[in-house]
Amino acid sequence: MAALDERQLDPAIGLAGPDGSGPRETFRLFALKHGDCFVVADAHGDIQGQGDGLFVDDTRILSRYQLRIGDKEPSLLGASLSEDNILFTANSTNVPMPAPGGGMTLWGVIHIERTRILWQNRMYERVTLSNFGGSDIVVPLTLNFAADFRDMFEVRGSTRQLRGRTHEAQLSGDGVTLSYEGLDQVTRQATLSFSQAPDRLQGDRAVFNVNLPTRGGHVLYIEVGTERTATPSRVRFRAAAVRARLEMRTKRRRGASVYSSGRVFNDWLARAQADTALLTTELATGPYPYAGIPWFSTAFGRDGIISALQMMWLNPRLARGVLAFLATHQATETAPFSDAQPGKILHETRKGEMAVLRELPFGRYYGSVDTTPLYIYLASVYADRTGDMAFIDQLWPSLCAAAAWMEGAGDQNGDGFVDYQRAEESGLANQGWKDSFDSIQHADGSLPEGPIALVEVQGYVYAAYRGLARLATRRGEDAQAAYWQHRAEALRQAVETHFWMEDMGFYALALDGKGRPCRVRASNVGHLLFVGLPSPERAQRVADQLLAGAFHTGWGIRTLADTEVCFNPMSYHNGSVWPHDTAICAAGLARYGVRGGVVKLMSDTFEAAVRFGMRLPELFCGFPREQGETPIAYPVACVPQAWAAGSVFMLLQACLGIQVDGWRGEIHVNRPKLPIGIDQLTVRRLTVGEHTVDLFFQRMGGQVIASISDHEEGLVPLIVRS
């Protein structure tokens, strides 16, 4: 098949409905997830087959699921997710319909409530009908359904010349089984079962004639899963809901939590924490934050690392799970199809039919240039946060293998920079975090030839070498520590020499295969500030530009300055705003003391979150903020997205100036600031070694005062620098 760029498969491609309608807008959809199963539906609770559906292991096992009164869609009253992301509820009412004795049943007589949960590869739904009319009614309740068993990449727009065989629906008295035998010889199926036998059941619909007495009600339970189990019932629904809620409560209680004097700000914090918990999947190696729903509900190396860095100060256990998983799946051989080389860290993994058949390389794919140095950097930050040297010792062979890749195969043209060029046409053309096909360009808009050395990747490598040096020193390997420190300093000087553009007061986006700089101003440079590579004078010049109008929209930082040839505020990477990118840039500004800019970006992001219903999407359009207007959504962004949810915690850490020193068992607070409009903030159950403390921040006049809970005072020193 043709070259398949994972992110070039723009989510809008191929998602039109069978009637030719446009793609569905994911920011208006509702998602539930448990493990490797998730469901995306509209506010009615319906699945239309336009990028939504019920998915298990990267396969859509339910592509149509529509509740109708007769043949008419109910009138929507409202829809919501519970605060813990466990329950989806849709409320609707009937439109006028023929009455059994003649005439018409008025609008708004029947109330329909649909409540849905996911638990262990199974969707549970409760449909409650209530009659508020003055007479008895027979309600013709119809459920239309279908299963196309399409691979996630087909749903996203990839075409296949051959597919497997769809079997005829198997009907039983109170359910139906839909099945498909793939080209991989695996039979996948979807079973729909009902708490009562339908009055009419076909391979694509079930009809129930429900007798509703006046002021009476009726409840129907429905389950959809990969296998047939017991008959749906109230007991089964409640049991699944209880188990799902208990598991979510356990996940949300891991690590510290944050509360403030701002009610709406607290709503944002609670939603972000719940989204992080929702996307975190318990794997054999520990918790791992899946990237996002619907397109990236799987383990991504880069996304997992960034999410773990965002949450590190609050919940370092997440980083441990990410590190353990990535170490287990580190490449040990050279495989051009999957862009694997010994020592490289995983980019992503997939379980669908197309991945199994190697129709695409993403079953276990290593085509990212930044994940390997970020993996090392995460390990060093985890060690500094926890002092957990025993775990680092377990990882040490893996960390050394990753470092060997950076020094060897990671530098394809031998110029001293870590670069990328895909080994086969089926792989990703661009392999940094901006991995769409046109995200890296020269000033005239032309695409550079590889190998390409991205500016932020050199920063990650610099941070990785410095982290390795610190860890080697603690292991008593002084010679190795000196070597890695020397490598870090040599790289820093090389970046300052070859990437800096004095006339623009900025760093080049990248160097192409011939060493020519891509003289483009992009937000990637903010990541260079995040790791502390630039000199203070150059960092200030960069910071000034990131906070100026070419980048700063009023809602966050654009990925590309609006003066560049390729700027498009509606693009995926060339002018949009990504909350995680803004947060990393803010953390970089904080590192260089640009505190006012950090508070401003925190405020911008919060105000954007408010307008997105407290749930930041993966990205949104990079149009400038206008008085009285809202940020403009990117229609098919992932919602929720792990590193978008985690951005609030990275921004908050940058504001508060918190660092936990796991080696000394100390908390350091450097020139703390509170978000605009927040006068008090508490960090509860913050772990420092074996101790747990509460931190308090209070605005007093023009200062922010930090203090620690009395019951732990003296055990955990708090060192505040004003």
XYZ file of C-alpha atoms in Angstrom:
722
model
C 0.000 0.000 0.000
C 1.078 3.637 -0.274
C 3.175 5.283 2.385
C 1.059 5.729 5.485
C 1.964 8.618 7.762
C 0.331 7.877 11.117
C -0.525 11.499 11.852
C -0.810 12.458 8.191
C -3.930 10.319 8.384
C -5.670 13.469 9.511
C -8.640 12.370 11.591
C -10.975 14.277 9.278
C -10.024 12.071 6.332
C -12.424 9.286 5.510
C -14.867 9.976 8.313
C -17.819 11.116 6.252
C -20.968 9.180 6.844
C -22.612 6.883 4.306
C -24.917 9.730 3.272
C -21.933 11.891 2.361
C -22.186 14.039 5.473
C -19.041 15.594 6.884
C -16.861 14.268 9.696
C -18.274 14.180 13.190
C -16.849 16.720 15.589
C -15.181 14.883 18.456
C -15.428 17.831 20.825
C -19.217 17.302 20.679
C -18.961 13.577 21.337
C -18.779 11.675 24.612
C -16.265 8.951 25.415
C -15.974 6.199 27.991
C -12.967 3.911 28.382
C -11.885 0.872 30.325
C -8.664 -0.965 29.543
C -8.327 -1.461 25.789
C -12.020 -0.848 25.180
C -13.643 2.526 24.569
C -16.872 3.910 23.169
C -17.479 7.249 21.474
C -21.043 8.409 20.817
C -22.999 11.608 20.325
C -25.052 13.475 22.892
C -28.055 11.211 22.223
C -25.869 8.208 23.024
C -26.043 7.138 19.384
C -23.235 5.768 17.219
C -23.429 6.788 13.568
C -20.309 5.128 12.150
C -18.435 8.345 11.328
C -15.327 7.876 13.431
C -17.346 6.961 16.501
C -18.183 3.474 17.730
C -17.429 0.816 20.303
C -13.811 -0.320 19.930
C -11.955 -3.265 21.434
C -8.236 -3.778 20.721
C -8.225 -1.271 17.840
C -11.236 -2.869 16.129
C -14.672 -1.273 15.880
C -17.151 -3.902 17.023
C -20.164 -1.584 16.948
C -20.453 0.929 14.104
C -24.139 1.813 14.349
C -26.222 2.028 17.497
C -29.272 4.267 17.335
C -32.265 4.481 19.620
C -35.494 5.569 17.974
C -39.130 6.025 18.954
C -40.649 4.299 15.959
C -38.442 5.595 13.197
C -37.845 9.051 14.681
C -34.898 10.350 16.648
C -35.922 11.613 20.089
C -35.559 15.291 20.897
C -32.406 15.833 22.954
C -32.746 17.534 26.328
C -29.169 17.208 27.542
C -26.163 14.934 28.010
C -23.347 14.686 30.526
C -20.506 12.632 31.923
C -20.206 12.006 35.630
C -17.329 13.805 37.315
C -15.397 10.530 37.556
C -15.898 9.710 33.835
C -17.737 6.489 34.648
C -21.349 7.233 33.715
C -22.642 8.782 30.505
C -26.234 9.993 30.694
C -28.438 11.323 27.882
C -31.907 12.743 28.464
C -34.388 13.150 25.638
C -38.088 13.164 24.931
C -40.409 12.060 22.180
C -41.386 14.054 19.139
C -45.084 13.936 18.118
C -46.058 10.405 17.060
C -49.246 8.470 16.246
C -51.215 7.353 19.295
C -52.588 3.771 19.446
C -56.242 4.862 19.392
C -55.760 7.492 16.713
C -54.559 11.064 16.816
C -51.066 12.101 17.890
C -49.063 11.828 21.080
C -47.821 15.306 21.922
C -44.169 16.307 22.051
C -42.539 16.036 25.471
C -44.766 13.371 27.001
C -42.228 10.548 27.229
C -38.936 11.006 29.035
C -36.056 8.794 27.825
C -32.961 8.428 29.960
C -29.982 6.457 28.675
C -27.254 5.638 31.189
C -24.080 3.880 30.019
C -20.913 2.443 31.539
C -17.947 0.392 30.293
C -16.430 -2.450 32.225
C -14.070 -5.203 31.031
C -14.641 -4.999 27.267
C -18.372 -4.652 27.738
C -20.833 -1.787 27.355
C -23.751 -1.726 29.765
C -26.750 0.473 29.056
C -29.937 1.224 30.936
C -32.837 2.784 29.019
C -35.548 4.208 31.252
C -38.882 5.319 29.747
C -41.312 7.440 31.778
C -44.820 8.496 30.733
C -45.826 11.967 31.932
C -48.926 12.075 29.746
C -52.520 11.754 30.767
C -53.158 8.386 29.128
C -51.549 5.009 28.566
C -49.111 4.832 25.645
C -47.574 2.030 23.616
C -44.047 3.143 22.728
C -42.456 1.515 19.659
C -38.822 1.528 20.823
C -36.388 0.636 18.032
C -32.668 -0.054 18.313
C -30.735 -0.007 15.022
C -27.292 -1.586 15.132
C -24.415 -2.753 12.945
C -20.814 -3.903 13.311
C -18.342 -3.251 10.489
C -15.323 -4.678 12.385
C -13.053 -2.108 10.790
C -9.523 -1.618 11.975
C -8.862 1.729 13.651
C -6.736 2.786 10.676
C -9.606 2.048 8.293
C -11.858 4.184 10.453
C -9.272 6.951 10.208
C -9.185 6.807 6.422
C -6.809 4.054 5.320
C -8.109 1.880 2.474
C -7.583 -1.867 2.110
C -7.709 -3.888 -1.078
C -8.907 -6.991 0.735
C -10.912 -7.586 3.884
C -12.060 -10.680 5.713
C -15.511 -12.271 5.676
C -18.533 -10.958 7.553
C -20.807 -13.738 8.780
C -24.573 -13.709 8.832
C -26.058 -12.462 12.090
C -26.950 -15.187 14.576
C -30.270 -14.487 16.318
C -31.484 -15.810 19.640
C -34.590 -15.029 21.627
C -33.098 -12.102 23.529
C -29.989 -11.195 21.568
C -27.911 -11.265 18.406
C -24.290 -12.074 17.564
C -22.441 -10.302 14.743
C -19.100 -11.724 13.652
C -16.243 -11.263 11.204
C -13.328 -13.518 10.293
C -10.283 -11.409 9.503
C -7.487 -12.081 7.070
C -5.413 -12.853 10.162
C -7.676 -15.890 10.771
C -9.053 -14.307 13.952
C -12.813 -14.220 14.430
C -14.025 -11.039 16.066
C -17.571 -10.686 17.262
C -20.068 -8.394 18.908
C -22.960 -9.699 20.948
C -25.987 -7.593 21.799
C -28.262 -8.921 24.499
C -31.402 -7.508 26.074
C -33.126 -7.875 29.425
C -36.319 -8.833 27.602
C -36.915 -10.482 24.266
C -37.659 -7.968 21.493
C -41.061 -8.109 19.829
C -39.196 -8.192 16.533
C -35.501 -9.010 16.089
C -33.474 -8.828 12.875
C -29.794 -8.771 12.067
C -29.706 -4.980 12.204
C -32.528 -3.956 14.533
C -34.563 -4.826 17.601
C -38.090 -3.497 18.184
C -39.801 -3.371 21.569
C -43.460 -2.377 21.938
C -43.373 -0.960 25.442
C -46.639 -0.450 27.327
C -46.353 2.687 29.423
C -49.244 3.419 31.783
C -49.877 7.031 32.645
C -47.315 8.214 35.194
C -45.635 4.849 34.810
C -42.239 3.719 33.604
C -40.274 0.868 32.079
C -36.580 -0.069 32.165
C -34.678 -1.964 29.472
C -31.102 -3.199 30.007
C -28.771 -3.754 27.070
C -25.241 -5.163 26.962
C -22.779 -5.190 24.077
C -19.536 -7.134 24.291
C -17.235 -9.564 22.555
C -18.975 -12.631 23.953
C -22.364 -13.716 25.218
C -22.801 -13.789 28.982
C -25.798 -13.782 31.314
C -29.011 -11.915 30.573
C -28.708 -8.164 31.228
C -30.389 -7.014 34.417
C -30.498 -4.319 37.040
C -28.205 -6.392 39.240
C -25.578 -6.787 36.524
C -25.723 -3.102 35.601
C -25.318 -1.959 39.191
C -22.536 -4.455 39.882
C -20.537 -3.270 36.873
C -21.100 0.366 37.856
C -19.894 -0.262 41.419
C -16.744 -2.057 40.248
C -15.971 0.635 37.687
C -16.447 3.397 40.254
C -14.298 1.692 42.863
C -11.473 1.182 40.385
C -11.666 4.793 39.242
C -11.725 6.027 42.837
C -8.550 4.051 43.525
C -6.805 5.551 40.501
C -7.853 9.096 41.357
C -6.526 8.765 44.892
C -3.013 7.936 43.739
C -0.645 10.793 44.261
C -1.337 14.271 45.557
C -4.359 16.400 44.716
C -4.811 20.146 44.389
C -7.613 22.374 45.705
C -7.963 26.121 45.412
C -10.174 28.993 46.505
C -11.653 29.143 43.006
C -14.716 26.941 42.447
C -14.502 26.974 38.652
C -10.737 26.465 38.758
C -11.360 23.428 40.985
C -13.765 22.060 38.386
C -10.945 22.202 35.842
C -8.534 20.483 38.193
C -11.071 17.746 38.963
C -11.844 17.109 35.288
C -8.151 16.988 34.384
C -7.442 14.550 37.195
C -10.413 12.397 36.165
C -9.328 12.408 32.507
C -5.805 11.380 33.453
C -7.230 8.546 35.527
C -9.611 7.523 32.730
C -6.797 7.246 30.190
C -4.427 5.469 32.583
C -4.510 1.746 31.888
C -3.214 -0.856 34.295
C -0.647 -2.950 32.417
C 1.501 -5.796 33.699
C 4.345 -3.286 34.141
C 2.221 -0.737 36.022
C -0.022 2.216 35.148
C 0.351 3.731 31.679
C -1.486 6.815 30.373
C -2.888 6.030 26.931
C -2.542 9.005 24.601
C -6.120 9.938 23.732
C -9.578 8.978 22.495
C -10.488 8.061 19.837
C -7.437 7.940 17.565
C -4.652 7.199 20.026
C -6.141 5.025 22.762
C -3.006 2.940 23.117
C 0.464 3.153 24.611
C 2.515 5.866 22.884
C 6.071 6.322 24.076
C 6.365 10.089 23.704
C 2.860 10.827 24.986
C 3.282 8.567 27.992
C 6.608 10.181 28.893
C 5.290 13.746 28.578
C 2.192 12.864 30.617
C 4.395 11.311 33.303
C 6.600 14.426 33.386
C 3.509 16.607 33.802
C 2.300 14.529 36.742
C 5.715 13.797 38.277
C 5.529 16.254 41.181
C 2.114 14.900 42.170
C 2.273 11.209 41.237
C 5.713 9.763 40.411
C 4.226 6.249 40.360
C 2.907 7.016 36.871
C 6.458 7.647 35.629
C 7.615 4.354 37.098
C 4.913 2.503 35.167
C 5.824 4.281 31.933
C 9.525 3.569 32.358
C 8.931 -0.103 33.151
C 6.701 -0.615 30.099
C 9.071 1.154 27.700
C 12.088 -0.722 29.032
C 10.263 -4.016 28.465
C 9.506 -3.085 24.845
C 12.857 -1.510 23.954
C 14.119 -2.512 20.507
C 16.868 -5.134 20.414
C 17.324 -5.564 16.662
C 17.318 -3.610 13.427
C 14.017 -3.808 11.521
C 13.544 -1.169 8.776
C 9.795 -1.797 8.438
C 9.199 -0.786 12.065
C 12.081 1.745 12.176
C 13.594 -0.326 14.989
C 17.249 -0.213 16.010
C 18.877 -1.656 19.139
C 18.287 0.648 22.083
C 15.428 2.663 20.566
C 12.329 3.232 22.650
C 8.849 2.392 21.416
C 6.798 4.999 19.568
C 3.471 3.156 19.662
C 1.858 -0.249 19.725
C -1.352 -1.484 18.063
C -3.429 -4.676 18.243
C -5.733 -4.479 15.218
C -5.933 -6.726 12.184
C -3.891 -4.414 9.943
C -1.057 -4.283 12.470
C -1.081 -8.065 12.912
C -0.903 -8.562 9.137
C 1.862 -5.935 8.841
C -0.169 -3.921 6.395
C 1.261 -0.997 8.344
C 4.210 -0.809 10.727
C 2.435 0.319 13.877
C 1.988 -3.033 15.617
C 5.180 -2.234 17.465
C 6.707 0.848 15.899
C 9.872 2.758 16.799
C 9.708 5.680 14.364
C 10.168 8.580 16.770
C 13.461 10.365 17.217
C 12.669 12.021 20.536
C 11.228 9.162 22.590
C 14.609 7.587 23.357
C 16.265 10.691 24.874
C 12.995 11.588 26.619
C 12.957 8.112 28.160
C 16.394 8.692 29.678
C 15.408 12.166 30.816
C 12.244 10.822 32.474
C 14.309 8.250 34.374
C 16.624 10.959 35.714
C 13.721 13.205 36.728
C 11.985 10.262 38.409
C 15.154 9.521 40.383
C 15.512 13.158 41.452
C 11.852 13.232 42.526
C 11.862 9.948 44.481
C 15.446 8.961 45.273
C 14.473 5.478 44.049
C 17.934 4.325 42.994
C 16.993 0.644 43.265
C 14.605 1.019 40.337
C 17.180 2.998 38.359
C 19.665 0.173 38.891
C 17.137 -2.231 37.360
C 16.782 0.112 34.363
C 20.487 0.805 33.987
C 21.197 -1.661 31.134
C 18.203 -0.259 29.248
C 19.308 3.332 29.850
C 22.809 2.544 28.622
C 21.402 0.880 25.502
C 19.308 3.975 24.829
C 22.385 6.182 25.258
C 24.344 3.960 22.867
C 21.614 4.464 20.254
C 21.835 8.255 20.664
C 25.590 8.175 20.157
C 25.499 5.703 17.274
C 22.535 4.976 15.023
C 20.667 8.046 16.273
C 23.170 10.240 14.399
C 22.664 9.085 10.825
C 24.963 11.566 9.083
C 27.653 11.778 11.760
C 27.317 15.506 12.448
C 26.916 15.061 16.201
C 23.176 15.693 16.259
C 20.458 13.079 16.787
C 18.367 13.040 13.622
C 15.839 10.945 11.712
C 14.980 9.627 8.292
C 12.480 6.824 7.927
C 13.897 3.504 6.837
C 10.927 2.593 4.596
C 8.189 4.557 2.850
C 5.564 2.968 5.108
C 6.987 4.741 8.161
C 6.501 8.246 9.486
C 8.001 10.978 7.328
C 8.502 13.235 10.359
C 9.428 11.678 13.667
C 9.325 14.441 16.250
C 6.220 15.371 18.215
C 5.036 17.350 15.191
C 4.858 14.268 13.020
C 2.466 15.281 10.244
C 4.051 15.179 6.815
C 4.330 18.985 6.366
C 5.203 20.043 9.901
C 8.930 20.599 9.231
C 9.776 23.084 6.502
C 12.278 25.628 5.253
C 11.431 29.318 5.312
C 10.108 29.158 1.733
C 7.759 26.312 2.616
C 9.790 23.574 0.930
C 10.173 20.309 2.800
C 13.738 19.525 3.907
C 15.609 16.407 2.911
C 16.786 14.122 5.674
C 18.302 13.181 7.920
C 16.582 15.978 9.875
C 17.881 17.190 13.243
C 15.095 18.887 15.217
C 16.031 21.643 17.640
C 13.971 20.338 20.576
C 15.382 16.826 20.148
C 18.893 18.158 20.715
C 17.583 19.672 23.928
C 16.175 16.322 25.016
C 19.502 14.625 24.229
C 21.341 17.298 26.204
C 19.030 16.707 29.184
C 19.423 12.939 28.802
C 23.226 13.116 28.923
C 23.133 15.376 31.957
C 20.685 13.061 33.679
C 22.834 10.037 32.911
C 25.858 11.844 34.331
C 24.047 12.519 37.624
C 22.864 8.914 37.866
C 26.294 7.503 37.013
C 27.812 9.614 39.787
C 25.366 8.101 42.278
C 26.330 4.640 41.021
C 29.983 5.416 41.638
C 30.817 5.442 37.921
C 32.712 8.721 37.922
C 34.529 8.236 34.629
C 31.283 7.467 32.820
C 29.626 10.442 34.494
C 32.405 12.762 33.311
C 32.074 11.376 29.784
C 28.336 12.015 29.618
C 28.715 15.469 31.119
C 31.272 16.240 28.428
C 28.871 14.978 25.747
C 26.133 17.244 27.122
C 28.344 20.338 27.099
C 29.672 19.621 23.597
C 26.106 19.258 22.331
C 25.037 22.475 24.043
C 27.801 24.403 22.322
C 26.992 22.797 18.967
C 23.335 23.785 19.246
C 24.268 27.358 20.132
C 26.587 27.448 17.121
C 24.505 25.774 14.416
C 20.885 26.459 15.383
C 21.019 30.021 16.665
C 19.876 32.703 14.176
C 21.277 35.979 15.445
C 19.353 38.125 12.954
C 16.069 36.613 14.148
C 16.976 36.265 17.820
C 15.675 32.700 17.693
C 16.730 29.117 17.118
C 16.142 27.336 13.800
C 13.417 24.709 13.761
C 15.809 22.061 12.406
C 18.875 21.281 10.321
C 18.330 19.371 7.103
C 20.501 16.531 5.820
C 23.047 18.979 4.414
C 23.305 20.926 7.650
C 21.237 23.863 6.392
C 19.031 25.462 9.043
C 15.282 25.553 8.614
C 14.952 29.270 9.320
C 11.464 28.985 10.746
C 10.192 30.217 14.099
C 8.280 27.431 15.810
C 7.219 26.611 19.364
C 9.685 23.700 19.400
C 12.207 26.177 20.755
C 10.186 26.496 23.955
C 11.150 22.878 24.666
C 14.785 23.961 24.496
C 14.072 26.389 27.335
C 12.309 23.588 29.230
C 15.555 21.598 29.511
C 17.700 24.671 30.175
C 20.045 24.518 27.188
C 20.102 28.174 25.964
C 22.213 30.892 27.538
C 20.174 33.270 29.723
C 20.484 36.127 27.227
C 19.275 34.032 24.307
C 16.548 32.451 26.390
C 15.177 35.922 27.194
C 15.078 36.845 23.507
C 13.205 33.645 22.728
C 10.811 34.173 25.647
C 9.950 37.668 24.484
C 8.936 36.326 21.082
C 6.939 33.379 22.446
C 4.877 35.832 24.479
C 4.401 38.273 21.583
C 1.544 38.273 19.085
C 3.179 36.117 16.420
C 2.991 33.143 18.797
C 0.709 34.149 21.648
C -2.956 33.901 20.658
C -4.467 34.862 24.003
C -5.475 31.203 24.467
C -1.980 29.732 24.363
C 1.118 29.508 22.171
C 0.886 28.667 18.491
C 2.991 25.864 17.115
C 4.177 28.168 14.325
C 4.562 31.943 14.220
C 1.878 33.630 12.141
C 4.577 35.311 10.005
C 5.759 32.003 8.519
C 4.900 30.919 4.969
C 3.271 27.672 6.106
C 1.237 29.248 8.907
C -2.351 28.019 8.985
C -4.287 28.371 12.250
C -6.526 25.462 11.202
C -3.676 23.034 10.531
C -2.658 20.122 12.718
C 0.839 21.385 13.534
C 1.473 24.592 11.554
C -0.241 27.249 13.625
C -2.650 25.470 15.968
C -2.447 25.600 19.775
C -1.613 22.410 21.687
C -2.118 22.776 25.462
C 0.752 20.427 26.308
C 3.087 22.454 24.080
C 2.011 25.669 25.792
C 2.624 24.048 29.185
C 6.129 22.913 28.225
C 6.924 26.409 26.957
C 5.592 27.843 30.235
C 7.799 25.486 32.238
C 10.707 26.702 30.118
C 9.847 30.324 30.857
C 9.685 29.524 34.582
C 13.134 27.961 34.413
C 14.538 31.277 33.183
C 12.568 33.396 35.647
C 9.927 34.773 33.266
C 7.268 34.471 35.960
C 4.746 36.976 34.603
C 4.576 35.107 31.311
C 3.930 31.833 33.129
C 0.992 33.288 35.053
C -0.404 34.760 31.829
C -0.217 31.413 30.003
C -1.835 29.708 32.988
C -4.711 32.179 32.817
C -5.051 31.819 29.037
C -5.212 28.052 29.246
C -7.723 28.096 32.091
C -10.011 30.454 30.202
C -9.768 28.213 27.142
C -10.647 25.197 29.286
C -13.732 26.985 30.633
C -14.972 27.507 27.091
C -14.318 23.862 26.225
C -16.452 22.640 29.115
C -13.468 22.178 31.477
C -11.896 19.573 29.189
C -8.993 20.767 27.061
C -8.841 19.046 23.661
C -5.692 17.678 22.067
C -5.408 20.928 20.097
C -7.495 23.829 18.869
C -7.164 26.419 16.128
C -4.571 29.155 16.443
C -6.737 32.184 15.663
C -6.074 35.267 17.806
C -8.347 35.884 20.760
C -11.107 38.375 20.088
C -13.287 40.177 22.601
C -16.346 38.107 23.488
C -15.360 35.128 21.321
C -14.338 31.611 22.258
C -11.344 29.563 21.080
C -12.116 27.803 17.815
C -12.129 24.020 18.037
C -10.167 21.714 15.783
C -13.155 19.551 14.848
C -11.622 16.109 15.163
C -9.141 16.556 18.009
C -8.861 13.784 20.563
C -10.968 14.461 23.655
C -9.858 13.509 26.237
C -6.121 13.575 25.572
C -3.660 12.647 28.299
C -1.071 15.363 27.805
C -3.798 17.978 27.293
C -5.325 16.971 30.635
C -1.906 16.957 32.290
C -1.035 20.432 31.017
C -2.836 22.093 33.941
C -0.526 20.354 36.411
C 2.638 21.300 34.537
C 1.419 24.903 34.311
C 0.571 24.902 38.006
C 3.981 23.550 38.962
C 5.570 26.297 36.852
C 3.484 28.923 38.680
C 4.135 27.587 42.169
C 7.822 26.884 41.549
C 7.657 23.505 43.322
C 10.440 20.940 43.135
C 10.662 17.877 45.369
C 14.218 16.757 46.105
C 13.921 13.025 46.648
C 17.584 12.656 47.561
C 17.463 15.067 50.490
C 13.793 14.665 51.335
C 13.125 18.381 50.847
C 10.541 20.557 49.121
C 11.833 23.612 47.306
C 9.522 26.490 46.346
C 11.064 29.121 44.101
C 9.353 32.531 43.810
C 5.820 31.148 43.953
C 2.963 32.709 42.013
C -0.725 31.869 42.186
C -2.965 31.796 39.124
C -4.934 34.964 38.479
C -8.050 35.041 40.656
C -6.808 32.368 43.069
C -5.922 33.549 46.598
C -5.449 30.186 48.315
C -4.252 26.813 47.094
C -3.575 23.526 48.879
C -1.583 20.529 47.675
C -2.764 17.545 49.713
C -0.972 14.256 50.362
C 2.274 15.176 48.627
C 4.743 12.352 49.146
C 8.354 13.074 50.012
C 10.184 9.842 50.641
C 8.235 7.983 53.312
C 6.403 11.086 54.463
C 3.206 12.740 53.277
C 2.602 16.454 53.696
C 0.132 19.160 52.791
C 1.386 22.391 51.223
C -0.459 25.698 51.550
C -0.115 28.774 49.362
C -1.702 32.058 50.408
C -1.740 35.388 48.588
C -0.875 38.164 51.018
C -0.634 41.587 49.465
C 1.798 41.377 46.605
C 3.378 38.148 47.811
C 2.532 34.442 47.880
C 3.372 32.729 51.169
C 4.092 28.979 51.219
C 3.787 26.802 54.316
C 3.671 23.131 55.218
C 1.216 21.139 57.330
C 2.055 21.256 61.065
C 1.803 17.513 61.643
C 4.773 16.896 59.324
C 6.762 20.037 60.102
C 10.386 19.264 60.739
C 10.280 15.866 59.025
C 10.153 17.389 55.543
C 12.016 20.693 55.222
C 10.319 23.389 53.122
C 12.836 25.723 51.503
C 11.259 28.840 50.027
C 13.045 31.331 47.833
C 11.148 34.582 47.408
